Amino acid sequence: MTTKFSHALRRTTLVLVTGLTSVGLSLALASPASADVAEGWPQAESVDLLHALLLLGGVPILLFVVIAGAVYVPALVRGERIAPGAPHVENQWLGGPRKSAGELAGPDTATSEAGGASGRW
C-alpha cells in the first residue's frame, strides 16, 4: 500500500513541479512584452477582458460545436447509434440481399448463365 502511495505522490509532485516551472518560465519570458510604447507611436486601446475571452475561447468552442454537429447530427437523424462499439447497421444493402450458398440459383441448362462464375477461354 505504501509503495502505491509513494509512487502516486512522486508522480503528483513531478506533474506539479513541471507545471509550475512551465508557467514560471512563460511569465518570465513574456515580461519584455510589457514594455512601454515607443515615443511617437499612438497609444493602444485597452482590450476588454470579456471581448478577449469571447474571441479567444468562444470562437474555437463554437467551431468545435459546429463540426461535432455536422458529424453526429446526420447519423442521429438516420437513427444510427453513435456510441463506441455500437453494432453495425443490419439493414444496409451492400452487394444485394443476404443469401446463403444453398439459396443461389443453380444452372438450369448447359447454356444457362446462373450459378456463379463461368470461365471461358
Tab-separated table of C-alpha atoms in Angstrom:
chain	number	residue	atom	x	y	z
A	1	MET	CA	0.000	0.000	0.000
A	2	THR	CA	2.794	2.424	0.848
A	3	THR	CA	4.581	1.798	-2.455
A	4	LYS	CA	1.457	2.719	-4.402
A	5	PHE	CA	1.048	5.843	-2.283
A	6	SER	CA	4.694	6.872	-2.678
A	7	HIS	CA	4.520	6.257	-6.434
A	8	ALA	CA	1.377	8.418	-6.700
A	9	LEU	CA	2.993	11.101	-4.530
A	10	ARG	CA	6.115	11.159	-6.701
A	11	ARG	CA	4.039	11.345	-9.878
A	12	THR	CA	1.867	14.164	-8.483
A	13	THR	CA	4.945	16.079	-7.340
A	14	LEU	CA	6.550	15.686	-10.755
A	15	VAL	CA	3.419	16.954	-12.525
A	16	LEU	CA	3.093	19.941	-10.181
A	17	VAL	CA	6.777	20.894	-10.446
A	18	THR	CA	6.700	20.589	-14.243
A	19	GLY	CA	3.513	22.639	-14.493
A	20	LEU	CA	4.725	25.377	-12.153
A	21	THR	CA	8.082	25.525	-13.940
A	22	SER	CA	6.359	25.928	-17.324
A	23	VAL	CA	4.089	28.691	-16.015
A	24	GLY	CA	7.021	30.471	-14.351
A	25	LEU	CA	9.175	30.312	-17.466
A	26	SER	CA	6.282	31.543	-19.618
A	27	LEU	CA	5.759	34.544	-17.349
A	28	ALA	CA	9.486	35.285	-17.196
A	29	LEU	CA	9.870	35.127	-20.966
A	30	ALA	CA	6.763	37.257	-21.537
A	31	SER	CA	7.978	40.114	-19.326
A	32	PRO	CA	9.643	42.064	-22.213
A	33	ALA	CA	6.201	42.240	-23.848
A	34	SER	CA	5.073	44.651	-21.129
A	35	ALA	CA	7.393	47.410	-22.343
A	36	ASP	CA	6.091	50.932	-22.872
A	37	VAL	CA	5.030	52.201	-26.279
A	38	ALA	CA	7.790	53.957	-28.201
A	39	GLU	CA	7.687	57.743	-28.436
A	40	GLY	CA	5.662	58.977	-31.384
A	41	TRP	CA	3.550	55.848	-31.652
A	42	PRO	CA	-0.160	56.093	-30.889
A	43	GLN	CA	-1.337	54.703	-27.583
A	44	ALA	CA	-3.008	51.326	-27.940
A	45	GLU	CA	-6.564	50.990	-26.720
A	46	SER	CA	-7.073	48.684	-23.773
A	47	VAL	CA	-8.641	45.323	-24.570
A	48	ASP	CA	-11.826	44.397	-22.749
A	49	LEU	CA	-11.348	41.127	-20.869
A	50	LEU	CA	-14.798	39.824	-21.825
A	51	HIS	CA	-14.152	40.554	-25.508
A	52	ALA	CA	-10.786	38.771	-25.366
A	53	LEU	CA	-12.307	35.720	-23.657
A	54	LEU	CA	-15.124	35.546	-26.202
A	55	LEU	CA	-12.729	35.872	-29.100
A	56	LEU	CA	-10.042	33.502	-27.832
A	57	GLY	CA	-12.299	30.986	-26.095
A	58	GLY	CA	-15.729	31.352	-27.647
A	59	VAL	CA	-14.809	31.083	-31.320
A	60	PRO	CA	-12.879	27.782	-31.008
A	61	ILE	CA	-15.609	26.284	-28.826
A	62	LEU	CA	-18.280	27.401	-31.306
A	63	LEU	CA	-16.255	25.936	-34.173
A	64	PHE	CA	-15.914	22.662	-32.252
A	65	VAL	CA	-19.677	22.513	-31.662
A	66	VAL	CA	-20.439	23.203	-35.342
A	67	ILE	CA	-18.043	20.487	-36.548
A	68	ALA	CA	-19.325	17.965	-33.993
A	69	GLY	CA	-22.895	18.754	-35.045
A	70	ALA	CA	-22.027	18.310	-38.719
A	71	VAL	CA	-20.575	14.885	-37.932
A	72	TYR	CA	-23.119	13.500	-35.464
A	73	VAL	CA	-26.472	15.039	-36.465
A	74	PRO	CA	-26.834	13.170	-39.800
A	75	ALA	CA	-26.134	9.840	-38.083
A	76	LEU	CA	-28.640	10.632	-35.334
A	77	VAL	CA	-31.273	11.619	-37.894
A	78	ARG	CA	-30.781	8.270	-39.663
A	79	GLY	CA	-31.290	6.533	-36.328
A	80	GLU	CA	-27.785	5.104	-36.064
A	81	ARG	CA	-26.071	4.565	-32.754
A	82	ILE	CA	-23.016	6.737	-32.296
A	83	ALA	CA	-21.650	5.129	-29.142
A	84	PRO	CA	-18.243	3.454	-29.412
A	85	GLY	CA	-18.573	-0.259	-30.042
A	86	ALA	CA	-22.083	0.087	-31.469
A	87	PRO	CA	-23.171	-2.862	-33.628
A	88	HIS	CA	-23.223	-2.405	-37.376
A	89	VAL	CA	-26.475	-1.455	-39.010
A	90	GLU	CA	-28.180	-4.669	-40.127
A	91	ASN	CA	-30.256	-3.359	-42.995
A	92	GLN	CA	-27.509	-1.994	-45.230
A	93	TRP	CA	-27.644	-3.087	-48.871
A	94	LEU	CA	-24.046	-3.903	-49.750
A	95	GLY	CA	-23.951	-6.260	-52.696
A	96	GLY	CA	-27.616	-7.269	-52.609
A	97	PRO	CA	-29.807	-9.260	-50.268
A	98	ARG	CA	-28.179	-11.777	-47.971
A	99	LYS	CA	-28.479	-15.340	-49.158
A	100	SER	CA	-26.631	-18.419	-48.173
A	101	ALA	CA	-24.818	-20.520	-50.774
A	102	GLY	CA	-27.707	-23.020	-50.868
A	103	GLU	CA	-30.151	-20.299	-51.917
A	104	LEU	CA	-28.266	-19.267	-55.035
A	105	ALA	CA	-29.888	-20.294	-58.306
A	106	GLY	CA	-28.182	-23.214	-59.991
A	107	PRO	CA	-27.783	-23.631	-63.750
A	108	ASP	CA	-30.934	-24.996	-65.412
A	109	THR	CA	-29.363	-25.950	-68.749
A	110	ALA	CA	-25.887	-26.131	-70.213
A	111	THR	CA	-26.253	-22.640	-71.701
A	112	SER	CA	-27.589	-21.076	-68.513
A	113	GLU	CA	-25.570	-18.234	-67.004
A	114	ALA	CA	-26.942	-18.786	-63.454
A	115	GLY	CA	-24.940	-20.353	-60.674
A	116	GLY	CA	-21.774	-18.297	-60.391
A	117	ALA	CA	-18.646	-17.660	-62.385
A	118	SER	CA	-18.138	-19.262	-65.731
A	119	GLY	CA	-14.588	-19.097	-67.019
A	120	ARG	CA	-14.071	-19.429	-70.758
A	121	TRP	CA	-11.016	-19.155	-72.951
